[in-house]
XYZ file of C-alpha atoms in Angstrom:
321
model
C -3.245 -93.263 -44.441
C -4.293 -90.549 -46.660
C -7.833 -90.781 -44.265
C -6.125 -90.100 -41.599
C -3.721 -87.471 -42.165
C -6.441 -85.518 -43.358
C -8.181 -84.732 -39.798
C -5.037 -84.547 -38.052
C -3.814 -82.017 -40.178
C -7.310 -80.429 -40.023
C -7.094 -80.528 -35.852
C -3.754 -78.731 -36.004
C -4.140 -76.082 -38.457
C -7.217 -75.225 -35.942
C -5.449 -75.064 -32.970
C -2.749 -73.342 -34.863
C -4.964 -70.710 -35.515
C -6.506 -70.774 -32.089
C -3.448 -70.189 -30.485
C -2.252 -67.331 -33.181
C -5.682 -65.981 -31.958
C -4.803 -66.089 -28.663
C -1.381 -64.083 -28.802
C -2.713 -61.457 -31.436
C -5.503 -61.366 -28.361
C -2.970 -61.182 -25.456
C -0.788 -58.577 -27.673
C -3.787 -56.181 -28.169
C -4.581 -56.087 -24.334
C -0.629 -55.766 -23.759
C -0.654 -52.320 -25.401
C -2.081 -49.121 -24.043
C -1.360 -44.967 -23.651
C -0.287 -43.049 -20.502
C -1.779 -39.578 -21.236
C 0.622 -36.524 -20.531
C -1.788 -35.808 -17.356
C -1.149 -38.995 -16.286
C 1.524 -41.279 -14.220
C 0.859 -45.069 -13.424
C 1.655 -48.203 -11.888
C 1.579 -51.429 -13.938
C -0.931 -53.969 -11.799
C -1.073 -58.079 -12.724
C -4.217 -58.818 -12.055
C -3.323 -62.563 -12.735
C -0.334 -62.503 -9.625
C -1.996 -59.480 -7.427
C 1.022 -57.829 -7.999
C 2.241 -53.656 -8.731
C 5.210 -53.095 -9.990
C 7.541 -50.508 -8.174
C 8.248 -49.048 -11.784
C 6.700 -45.552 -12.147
C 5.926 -44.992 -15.719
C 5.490 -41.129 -16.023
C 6.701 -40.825 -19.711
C 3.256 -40.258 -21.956
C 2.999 -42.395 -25.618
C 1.862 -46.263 -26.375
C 3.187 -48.854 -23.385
C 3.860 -52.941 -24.021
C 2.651 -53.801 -20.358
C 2.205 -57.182 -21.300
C -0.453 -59.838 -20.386
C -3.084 -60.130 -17.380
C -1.136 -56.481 -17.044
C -3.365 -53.248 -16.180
C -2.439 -49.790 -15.222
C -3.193 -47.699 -11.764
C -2.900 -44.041 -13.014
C -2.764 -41.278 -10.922
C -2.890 -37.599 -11.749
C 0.363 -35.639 -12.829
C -0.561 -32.135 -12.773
C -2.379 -29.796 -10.021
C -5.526 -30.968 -7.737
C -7.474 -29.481 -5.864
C -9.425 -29.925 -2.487
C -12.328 -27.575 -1.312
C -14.209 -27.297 1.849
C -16.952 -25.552 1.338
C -20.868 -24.880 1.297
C -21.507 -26.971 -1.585
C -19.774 -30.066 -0.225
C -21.329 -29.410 2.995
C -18.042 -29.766 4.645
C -17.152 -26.645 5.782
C -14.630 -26.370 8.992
C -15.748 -25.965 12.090
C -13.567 -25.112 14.857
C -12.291 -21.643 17.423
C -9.517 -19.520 17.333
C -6.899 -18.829 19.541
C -9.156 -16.850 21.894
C -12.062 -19.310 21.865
C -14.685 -17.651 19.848
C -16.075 -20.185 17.178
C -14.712 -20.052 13.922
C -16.919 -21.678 10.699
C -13.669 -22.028 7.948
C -14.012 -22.395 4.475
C -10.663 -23.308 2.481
C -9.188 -24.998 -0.639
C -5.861 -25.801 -0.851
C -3.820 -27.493 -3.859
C -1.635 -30.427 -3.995
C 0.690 -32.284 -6.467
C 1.661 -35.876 -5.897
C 4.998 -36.919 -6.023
C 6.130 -39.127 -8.938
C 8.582 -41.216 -7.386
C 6.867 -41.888 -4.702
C 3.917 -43.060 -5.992
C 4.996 -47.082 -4.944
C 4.853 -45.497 -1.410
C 1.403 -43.660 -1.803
C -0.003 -47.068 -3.224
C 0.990 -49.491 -0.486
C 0.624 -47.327 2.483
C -2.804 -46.154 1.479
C -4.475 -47.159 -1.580
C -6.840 -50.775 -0.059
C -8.871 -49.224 -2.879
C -8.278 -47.258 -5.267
C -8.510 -43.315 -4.394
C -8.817 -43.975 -0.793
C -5.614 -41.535 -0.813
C -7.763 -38.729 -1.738
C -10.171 -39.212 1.644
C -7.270 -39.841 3.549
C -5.692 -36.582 1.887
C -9.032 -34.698 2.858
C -9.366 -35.947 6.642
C -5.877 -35.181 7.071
C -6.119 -31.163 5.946
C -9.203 -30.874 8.053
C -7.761 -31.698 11.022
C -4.676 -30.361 10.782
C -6.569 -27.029 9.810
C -8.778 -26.566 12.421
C -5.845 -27.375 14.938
C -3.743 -24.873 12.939
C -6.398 -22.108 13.659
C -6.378 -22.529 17.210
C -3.280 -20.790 17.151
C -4.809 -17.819 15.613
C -6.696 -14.841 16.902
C -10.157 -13.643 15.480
C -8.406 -10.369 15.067
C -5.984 -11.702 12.982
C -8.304 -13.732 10.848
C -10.026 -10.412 9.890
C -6.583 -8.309 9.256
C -4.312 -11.303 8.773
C -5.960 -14.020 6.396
C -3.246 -14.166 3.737
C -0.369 -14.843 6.371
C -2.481 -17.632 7.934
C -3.137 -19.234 4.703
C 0.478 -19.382 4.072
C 1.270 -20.573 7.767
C -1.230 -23.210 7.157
C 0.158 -24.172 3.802
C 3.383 -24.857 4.651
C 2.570 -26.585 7.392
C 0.146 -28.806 5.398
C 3.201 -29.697 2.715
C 5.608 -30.328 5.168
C 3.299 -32.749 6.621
C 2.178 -33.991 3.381
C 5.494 -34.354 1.659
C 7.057 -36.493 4.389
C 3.835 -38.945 5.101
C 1.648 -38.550 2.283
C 4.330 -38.250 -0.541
C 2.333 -35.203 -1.686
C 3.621 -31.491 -2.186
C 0.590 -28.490 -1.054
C 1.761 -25.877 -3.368
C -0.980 -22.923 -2.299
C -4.001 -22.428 -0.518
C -7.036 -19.853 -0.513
C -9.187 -19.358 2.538
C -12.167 -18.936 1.207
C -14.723 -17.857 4.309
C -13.939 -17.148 7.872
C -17.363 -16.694 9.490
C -17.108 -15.373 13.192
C -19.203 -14.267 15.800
C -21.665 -11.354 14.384
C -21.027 -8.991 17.523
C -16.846 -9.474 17.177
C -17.674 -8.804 13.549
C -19.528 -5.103 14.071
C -17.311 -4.313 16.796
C -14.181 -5.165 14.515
C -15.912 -3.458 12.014
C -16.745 0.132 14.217
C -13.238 -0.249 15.453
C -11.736 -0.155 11.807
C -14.209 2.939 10.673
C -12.673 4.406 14.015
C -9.211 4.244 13.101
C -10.217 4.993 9.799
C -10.959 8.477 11.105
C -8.499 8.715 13.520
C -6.683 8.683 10.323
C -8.207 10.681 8.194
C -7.751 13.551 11.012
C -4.747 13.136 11.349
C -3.721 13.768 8.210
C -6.484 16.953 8.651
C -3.975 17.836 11.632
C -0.702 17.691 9.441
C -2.124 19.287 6.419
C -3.535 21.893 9.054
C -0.228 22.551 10.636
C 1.550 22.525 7.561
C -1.184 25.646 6.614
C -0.436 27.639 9.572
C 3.020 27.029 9.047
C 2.487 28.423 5.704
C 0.369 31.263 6.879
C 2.645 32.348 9.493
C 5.797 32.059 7.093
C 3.483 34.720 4.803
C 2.426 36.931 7.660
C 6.585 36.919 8.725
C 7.179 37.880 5.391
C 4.494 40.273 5.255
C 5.467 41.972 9.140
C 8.720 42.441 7.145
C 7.883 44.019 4.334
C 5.994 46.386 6.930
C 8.582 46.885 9.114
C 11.440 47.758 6.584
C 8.504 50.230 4.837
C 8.122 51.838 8.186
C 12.064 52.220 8.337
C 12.165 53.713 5.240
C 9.431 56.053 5.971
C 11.223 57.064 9.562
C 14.673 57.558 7.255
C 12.730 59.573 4.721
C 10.701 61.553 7.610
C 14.345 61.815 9.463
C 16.087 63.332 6.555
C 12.960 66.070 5.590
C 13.246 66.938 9.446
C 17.237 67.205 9.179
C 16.502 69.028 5.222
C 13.929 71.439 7.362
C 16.381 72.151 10.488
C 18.942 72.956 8.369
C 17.162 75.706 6.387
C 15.902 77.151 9.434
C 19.422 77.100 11.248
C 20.442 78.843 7.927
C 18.069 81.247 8.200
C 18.283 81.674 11.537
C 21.840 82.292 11.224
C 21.150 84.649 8.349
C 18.824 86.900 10.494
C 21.564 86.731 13.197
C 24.223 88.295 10.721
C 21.944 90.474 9.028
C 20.501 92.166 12.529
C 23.840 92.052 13.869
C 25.518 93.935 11.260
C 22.337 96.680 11.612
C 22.989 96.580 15.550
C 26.363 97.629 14.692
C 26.310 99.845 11.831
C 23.247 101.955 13.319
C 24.120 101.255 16.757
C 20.462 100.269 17.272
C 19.795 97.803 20.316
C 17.144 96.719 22.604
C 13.718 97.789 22.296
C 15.002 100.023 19.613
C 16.472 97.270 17.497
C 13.191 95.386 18.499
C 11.146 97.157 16.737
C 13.521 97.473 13.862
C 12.878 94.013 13.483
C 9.509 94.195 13.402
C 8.639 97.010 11.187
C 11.216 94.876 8.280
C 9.512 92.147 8.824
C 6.112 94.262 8.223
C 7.998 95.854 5.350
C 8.779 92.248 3.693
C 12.574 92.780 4.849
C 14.675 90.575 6.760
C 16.399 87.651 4.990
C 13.980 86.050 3.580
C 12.582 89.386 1.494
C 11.576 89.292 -1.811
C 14.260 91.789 -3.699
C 12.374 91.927 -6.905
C 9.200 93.148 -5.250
C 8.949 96.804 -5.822
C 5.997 97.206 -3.495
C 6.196 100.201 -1.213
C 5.099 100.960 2.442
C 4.944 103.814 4.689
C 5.350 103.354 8.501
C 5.038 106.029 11.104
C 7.513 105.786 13.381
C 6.444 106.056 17.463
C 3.527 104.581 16.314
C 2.372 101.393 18.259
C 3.599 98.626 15.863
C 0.239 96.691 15.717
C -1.849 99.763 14.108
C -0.031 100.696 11.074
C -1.868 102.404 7.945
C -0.301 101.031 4.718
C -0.943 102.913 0.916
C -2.110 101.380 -2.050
């Protein structure tokens, strides 16, 4: 009995520890880390099957046996069509010259419906990403058919946003994917639309520039001719002041000489009538005082003396030192 017991007990402490083996193995492949970058889908690869369960929370996971994970991005990607990739856009704008479009544009996929992405498009993994990429090149180079070749050169930013929210309305109700910007890149046209474009803008550039010449020129005529206003002023109310000043000497002048004249009046009146001289006679009384330094306007300190011959034509006259 003893002989017996022995190999049993042999056989079954082996498979014991076979099979202790075998879960420490199946517990080791159970466990694995979602990355903070990261979202997934748990896959058995034993039953073919994805879970609907979205596990977006990063750490260690217990996904259990014949269990894998389909992870998918959480933060930002991009897509580019460009030179390098060779896949630059070709297509017209609105007014049929040909357009060659380069753009990138960036998308986020949406965590919840990641179950949706999966079974709708993923027959291998990352086919979304081609499907993603045909997708926003065709629905690009439709969108710039809308657009003229003038407004690609003066109006790129607005068409990049028109395209972009086109793309994520698109995107976020078939391809459970939000566009959250995009950059065009290049926007090769024509080369003659581009120098006439170009000789049109230096054009209005000048038109420009002389117009502001023109209002800074009008606003320094305006300035002059305020200044010369001013100045015509300042002329005319000198030339008033010189008329009053001129005007008051002339009034200062013709009342002295009324005076005087008034003066002589009373003076040769007063001889007319005391010596009873008149005409001729008073005449040349008159002009002999005058000779004499008489008259009104005689100098009564001067003690000079002068002889006059009476009868004697008044223009010869023989004055004594």
């Amino acid at each position: 009995l003893y002989r017996i017991e022995c190999p049993i007990m042999a056989a079954l402490e082996t498979l014991g520890g076979f099979i202790v083996a075998i879960v420490a193995f199946l517990c080791f492949f159970s466990i694995t880390s979602v990355q903070p970058t990261e979202v997934a889908l748990s896959y058995n690869w034993l039953l073919s099957h994805v879970s609907n369960e979205v596990i977006a929370t990063p750490g260690l996971k217990f996904i259990g046996p014949f269990n894998t994970l389909i992870r998918y991005p959480k933060t930002i990607q991009t897509l580019e069509y460009d030179e390098a990739a060779r896949d630059l856009l070709d297509g017209r704008t609105a007014d049929g010259l040909p357009l060659i479009l380069g753009l990138s544009f960036q998308y986020r996929l949406i965590t919840d419906r990641l179950p949706d992405l999966y079974f709708t498009y993923e027959n291998n993994y990352g086919d979304y990403e081609r499907i993603y990429k045909l997708t926003g090149m065709h629905m690009i180079t439709e969108l710039a058919t809308k657009f003229t070749a003038y407004q690609f050169f003066n109006e790129k930013q607005k068409i990049a946003e028109v395209m972009r929210d086109s793309l994520n309305q698109y995107f976020s109700k078939h391809l459970f994917a939000t566009v959250e910007s995009l950059q065009i890149t290049e926007d090769d046209l024509p080369d003659a639309f581009t120098r006439t474009i170009l000789t049109a803008a230096t054009s209005k550039q000048n038109i420009t520039r002389m117009s502001k010449t023109l209002e800074a020129k009008k606003v320094e005529f305006q300035t002059a001719r305020q200044i010369a206003e001013a100045q015509a002023n300042v002329t005319i109310q000198k030339a008033i002041g010189e008329q009053h000043r001129i005007m008051q000497n002339g009034k200062a002048d013709a009342a002295i000489i009324e005076a005087y004249v008034e003066a002589e009046l009373t003076a040769y009146g007063k001889i007319h009538k005391d010596l009873g001289l008149s005409g001729e006679e008073l005449v040349n009384y008159i002009w002999y005082d005058t000779l004499g330094g008489g008259s009104v306007s005689a100098d009564a300190s001067s003690d000079k003396d002068f002889e006059m011959l009476v009868g004697v034509n008044p223009s010869a006259y023989i004055s004594q030192n």
